[in-house]
Amino acid sequence: MSLIAARLVASAENRLTRLPSAPDRPGWTSQLGILTSAAHGLDAVRTTWDETLDDLPMNAGPGTPAYDTAAARRNRAAWPLLELWALHGHTVLDIRTAAEPSRPRLQSTAPVPPVTSTSSTPAARR
Protein backbone atom coordinates (compact mmCIF):
# COMPACT_ATOMS: atom_id res chain seq x y z
CA MET A 1 0.00 0.00 0.00
CA SER A 2 1.31 3.47 -0.77
CA LEU A 3 3.04 5.12 2.14
CA ILE A 4 0.60 8.03 2.33
CA ALA A 5 -2.50 5.82 2.20
CA ALA A 6 -0.98 3.45 4.76
CA ARG A 7 -0.24 6.31 7.15
CA LEU A 8 -3.71 7.80 6.76
CA VAL A 9 -5.47 4.51 7.43
CA ALA A 10 -3.12 3.50 10.27
CA SER A 11 -3.57 6.85 11.97
CA ALA A 12 -7.35 6.62 11.67
CA GLU A 13 -7.36 3.03 12.97
CA ASN A 14 -5.21 4.08 15.93
CA ARG A 15 -7.49 6.99 16.76
CA LEU A 16 -10.58 4.83 16.33
CA THR A 17 -9.35 2.42 19.02
CA ARG A 18 -9.06 5.33 21.47
CA LEU A 19 -12.59 6.61 20.91
CA PRO A 20 -15.36 5.74 23.37
CA SER A 21 -17.17 2.48 22.61
CA ALA A 22 -20.00 4.26 20.81
CA PRO A 23 -18.41 6.41 18.11
CA ASP A 24 -20.38 9.21 16.56
CA ARG A 25 -20.60 7.40 13.24
CA PRO A 26 -21.10 3.67 12.80
CA GLY A 27 -19.40 1.93 9.92
CA TRP A 28 -16.01 3.58 10.29
CA THR A 29 -14.21 0.25 10.68
CA SER A 30 -15.72 -1.15 7.50
CA GLN A 31 -14.98 2.08 5.63
CA LEU A 32 -11.34 1.90 6.71
CA GLY A 33 -11.29 -1.67 5.41
CA ILE A 34 -12.63 -0.46 2.07
CA LEU A 35 -9.93 2.21 1.92
CA THR A 36 -7.23 -0.31 2.74
CA SER A 37 -8.45 -2.71 0.03
CA ALA A 38 -8.65 0.10 -2.50
CA ALA A 39 -5.12 1.23 -1.66
CA HIS A 40 -3.83 -2.32 -2.11
CA GLY A 41 -5.67 -2.47 -5.43
CA LEU A 42 -4.03 0.79 -6.53
CA ASP A 43 -0.65 -0.65 -5.61
CA ALA A 44 -1.40 -3.67 -7.79
CA VAL A 45 -2.40 -1.38 -10.65
CA ARG A 46 0.88 0.50 -10.24
CA THR A 47 2.90 -2.72 -10.21
CA THR A 48 1.14 -3.93 -13.34
CA TRP A 49 1.74 -0.56 -14.99
CA ASP A 50 5.46 -0.71 -14.19
CA GLU A 51 5.65 -4.21 -15.68
CA THR A 52 3.70 -3.09 -18.74
CA LEU A 53 6.08 -0.18 -19.29
CA ASP A 54 9.03 -2.56 -19.11
CA ASP A 55 7.42 -4.77 -21.78
CA LEU A 56 6.60 -1.94 -24.22
CA PRO A 57 8.90 -1.35 -27.17
CA MET A 58 11.55 1.30 -26.61
CA ASN A 59 9.86 3.71 -29.03
CA ALA A 60 6.44 3.41 -27.35
CA GLY A 61 5.63 6.62 -25.56
CA PRO A 62 2.61 8.83 -24.95
CA GLY A 63 0.76 9.26 -28.23
CA THR A 64 1.70 5.87 -29.63
CA PRO A 65 -1.01 3.20 -29.91
CA ALA A 66 0.84 0.68 -27.71
CA TYR A 67 1.39 3.17 -24.89
CA ASP A 68 -2.05 4.77 -25.11
CA THR A 69 -3.81 1.38 -25.08
CA ALA A 70 -1.84 0.31 -22.01
CA ALA A 71 -2.52 3.63 -20.27
CA ALA A 72 -6.25 3.35 -20.98
CA ARG A 73 -6.26 -0.18 -19.51
CA ARG A 74 -4.43 1.11 -16.42
CA ASN A 75 -6.89 3.98 -16.02
CA ARG A 76 -9.92 1.67 -16.34
CA ALA A 77 -8.48 -0.47 -13.54
CA ALA A 78 -7.64 2.50 -11.30
CA TRP A 79 -10.82 4.60 -11.56
CA PRO A 80 -13.11 2.37 -9.46
CA LEU A 81 -10.46 2.23 -6.73
CA LEU A 82 -9.99 5.99 -6.78
CA GLU A 83 -13.76 6.41 -6.59
CA LEU A 84 -13.77 4.33 -3.40
CA TRP A 85 -11.27 6.75 -1.90
CA ALA A 86 -13.41 9.66 -3.05
CA LEU A 87 -16.50 8.10 -1.44
CA HIS A 88 -14.97 6.89 1.83
CA GLY A 89 -11.84 9.01 2.31
CA HIS A 90 -13.76 11.48 4.47
CA THR A 91 -13.86 8.76 7.13
CA VAL A 92 -10.20 9.42 7.94
CA LEU A 93 -11.03 13.07 8.62
CA ASP A 94 -14.23 12.23 10.50
CA ILE A 95 -12.32 9.95 12.86
CA ARG A 96 -9.64 12.57 13.38
CA THR A 97 -12.28 15.17 14.21
CA ALA A 98 -14.02 12.83 16.66
CA ALA A 99 -10.74 11.86 18.35
CA GLU A 100 -9.47 15.37 18.93
CA PRO A 101 -10.92 17.46 21.70
CA SER A 102 -12.79 20.41 20.33
CA ARG A 103 -10.80 23.58 20.38
CA PRO A 104 -12.44 26.93 20.73
CA ARG A 105 -12.22 28.91 17.55
CA LEU A 106 -10.60 32.29 17.76
CA GLN A 107 -13.06 35.07 17.35
CA SER A 108 -11.27 37.88 15.66
CA THR A 109 -12.15 40.72 13.43
CA ALA A 110 -10.05 42.53 10.92
CA PRO A 111 -8.27 45.53 12.39
CA VAL A 112 -9.98 48.82 11.79
CA PRO A 113 -7.81 51.11 9.71
CA PRO A 114 -6.87 54.33 11.47
CA VAL A 115 -8.76 57.45 10.48
CA THR A 116 -6.27 59.95 9.12
CA SER A 117 -8.50 62.65 7.74
CA THR A 118 -12.00 63.88 8.24
CA SER A 119 -12.20 65.18 4.69
CA SER A 120 -14.43 63.29 2.31
CA THR A 121 -12.28 64.15 -0.69
CA PRO A 122 -8.97 62.46 -1.36
CA ALA A 123 -5.84 64.45 -0.63
CA ALA A 124 -4.12 66.00 -3.60
CA ARG A 125 -0.88 64.35 -4.68
CA ARG A 126 2.17 66.46 -4.53
Coordinates of N, CA and C in Angstrom, one line a residue, residues 17-74:
T17 N -9.4 3.3 17.8 CA -9.4 2.4 19.0 C -9.4 3.2 20.3
R18 N -9.1 4.5 20.3 CA -9.1 5.3 21.5 C -10.4 6.1 21.7
L19 N -11.3 5.9 20.7 CA -12.6 6.6 20.9 C -13.5 5.8 21.9
P20 N -14.4 6.5 22.5 CA -15.4 5.7 23.4 C -16.1 4.6 22.6
S21 N -16.6 3.7 23.3 CA -17.2 2.5 22.6 C -18.3 2.8 21.6
A22 N -18.9 3.9 21.7 CA -20.0 4.3 20.8 C -19.6 5.5 20.0
P23 N -18.8 5.3 18.9 CA -18.4 6.4 18.1 C -19.6 7.1 17.5
D24 N -19.3 8.4 17.1 CA -20.4 9.2 16.6 C -20.9 8.6 15.3
R25 N -20.2 7.9 14.5 CA -20.6 7.4 13.2 C -20.3 5.9 13.1
P26 N -21.3 5.1 13.0 CA -21.1 3.7 12.8 C -20.6 3.4 11.4
G27 N -19.9 2.3 11.2 CA -19.4 1.9 9.9 C -18.0 2.4 9.6
W28 N -17.4 3.1 10.6 CA -16.0 3.6 10.3 C -15.0 2.4 10.1
T29 N -15.1 1.4 10.8 CA -14.2 0.2 10.7 C -14.3 -0.4 9.3
S30 N -15.5 -0.6 8.8 CA -15.7 -1.2 7.5 C -15.2 -0.2 6.4
Q31 N -15.4 1.1 6.6 CA -15.0 2.1 5.6 C -13.5 2.1 5.6
L32 N -12.8 2.0 6.7 CA -11.3 1.9 6.7 C -10.9 0.6 6.0
G33 N -11.6 -0.4 6.1 CA -11.3 -1.7 5.4 C -11.4 -1.5 3.9
I34 N -12.4 -0.8 3.5 CA -12.6 -0.5 2.1 C -11.5 0.4 1.6
L35 N -11.1 1.4 2.3 CA -9.9 2.2 1.9 C -8.6 1.4 1.8
T36 N -8.4 0.5 2.8 CA -7.2 -0.3 2.7 C -7.2 -1.2 1.5
S37 N -8.3 -1.8 1.2 CA -8.4 -2.7 0.0 C -8.2 -1.9 -1.2
A38 N -8.8 -0.7 -1.3 CA -8.7 0.1 -2.5 C -7.2 0.5 -2.7
A39 N -6.5 0.8 -1.6 CA -5.1 1.2 -1.7 C -4.3 0.1 -2.1
H40 N -4.6 -1.1 -1.6 CA -3.8 -2.3 -2.1 C -4.1 -2.5 -3.6
G41 N -5.3 -2.3 -4.0 CA -5.7 -2.5 -5.4 C -4.9 -1.5 -6.3
L42 N -4.8 -0.2 -5.8 CA -4.0 0.8 -6.5 C -2.6 0.4 -6.6
D43 N -2.0 -0.2 -5.6 CA -0.6 -0.6 -5.6 C -0.5 -1.7 -6.7
A44 N -1.5 -2.6 -6.8 CA -1.4 -3.7 -7.8 C -1.5 -3.1 -9.2
V45 N -2.3 -2.1 -9.4 CA -2.4 -1.4 -10.7 C -1.1 -0.8 -11.0
R46 N -0.4 -0.1 -10.0 CA 0.9 0.5 -10.2 C 1.9 -0.5 -10.6
T47 N 1.9 -1.7 -9.9 CA 2.9 -2.7 -10.2 C 2.7 -3.2 -11.6
T48 N 1.4 -3.5 -12.0 CA 1.1 -3.9 -13.3 C 1.6 -2.9 -14.4
W49 N 1.3 -1.6 -14.1 CA 1.7 -0.6 -15.0 C 3.3 -0.5 -15.2
D50 N 4.0 -0.7 -14.1 CA 5.5 -0.7 -14.2 C 5.9 -1.9 -15.1
E51 N 5.3 -3.0 -14.9 CA 5.6 -4.2 -15.7 C 5.3 -4.0 -17.1
T52 N 4.1 -3.4 -17.4 CA 3.7 -3.1 -18.7 C 4.7 -2.2 -19.4
L53 N 5.1 -1.1 -18.7 CA 6.1 -0.2 -19.3 C 7.4 -0.9 -19.7
D54 N 7.8 -1.8 -18.8 CA 9.0 -2.6 -19.1 C 8.9 -3.4 -20.4
D55 N 7.7 -3.9 -20.6 CA 7.4 -4.8 -21.8 C 7.1 -4.0 -23.1
L56 N 6.9 -2.7 -23.0 CA 6.6 -1.9 -24.2 C 7.9 -1.8 -25.0
P57 N 7.7 -1.6 -26.3 CA 8.9 -1.3 -27.2 C 9.5 0.0 -26.7
M58 N 10.8 0.1 -27.0 CA 11.6 1.3 -26.6 C 11.0 2.6 -27.2
N59 N 10.4 2.5 -28.4 CA 9.9 3.7 -29.0 C 8.4 4.0 -28.7
A60 N 7.8 3.2 -27.8 CA 6.4 3.4 -27.4 C 6.4 4.5 -26.2
G61 N 5.8 5.6 -26.5 CA 5.6 6.6 -25.6 C 4.2 7.2 -25.7
P62 N 3.9 8.2 -24.9 CA 2.6 8.8 -25.0 C 2.3 9.3 -26.4
G63 N 1.1 8.9 -26.9 CA 0.8 9.3 -28.2 C 0.9 8.1 -29.2
T64 N 1.6 7.1 -28.8 CA 1.7 5.9 -29.6 C 0.6 4.9 -29.2
P65 N 0.1 4.1 -30.2 CA -1.0 3.2 -29.9 C -0.7 2.2 -28.8
A66 N 0.5 1.7 -28.7 CA 0.8 0.7 -27.7 C 0.8 1.3 -26.3
Y67 N 1.4 2.5 -26.2 CA 1.4 3.2 -24.9 C 0.0 3.6 -24.5
D68 N -0.7 4.2 -25.4 CA -2.1 4.8 -25.1 C -3.0 3.7 -24.8
T69 N -2.9 2.5 -25.4 CA -3.8 1.4 -25.1 C -3.5 0.9 -23.7
A70 N -2.2 0.8 -23.3 CA -1.8 0.3 -22.0 C -2.3 1.3 -20.9
A71 N -2.1 2.6 -21.2 CA -2.5 3.6 -20.3 C -4.0 3.6 -20.1
A72 N -4.8 3.4 -21.1 CA -6.3 3.3 -21.0 C -6.7 2.1 -20.1
R73 N -6.0 1.0 -20.3 CA -6.3 -0.2 -19.5 C -5.9 0.1 -18.0
R74 N -4.8 0.8 -17.8 CA -4.4 1.1 -16.4 C -5.5 2.0 -15.8

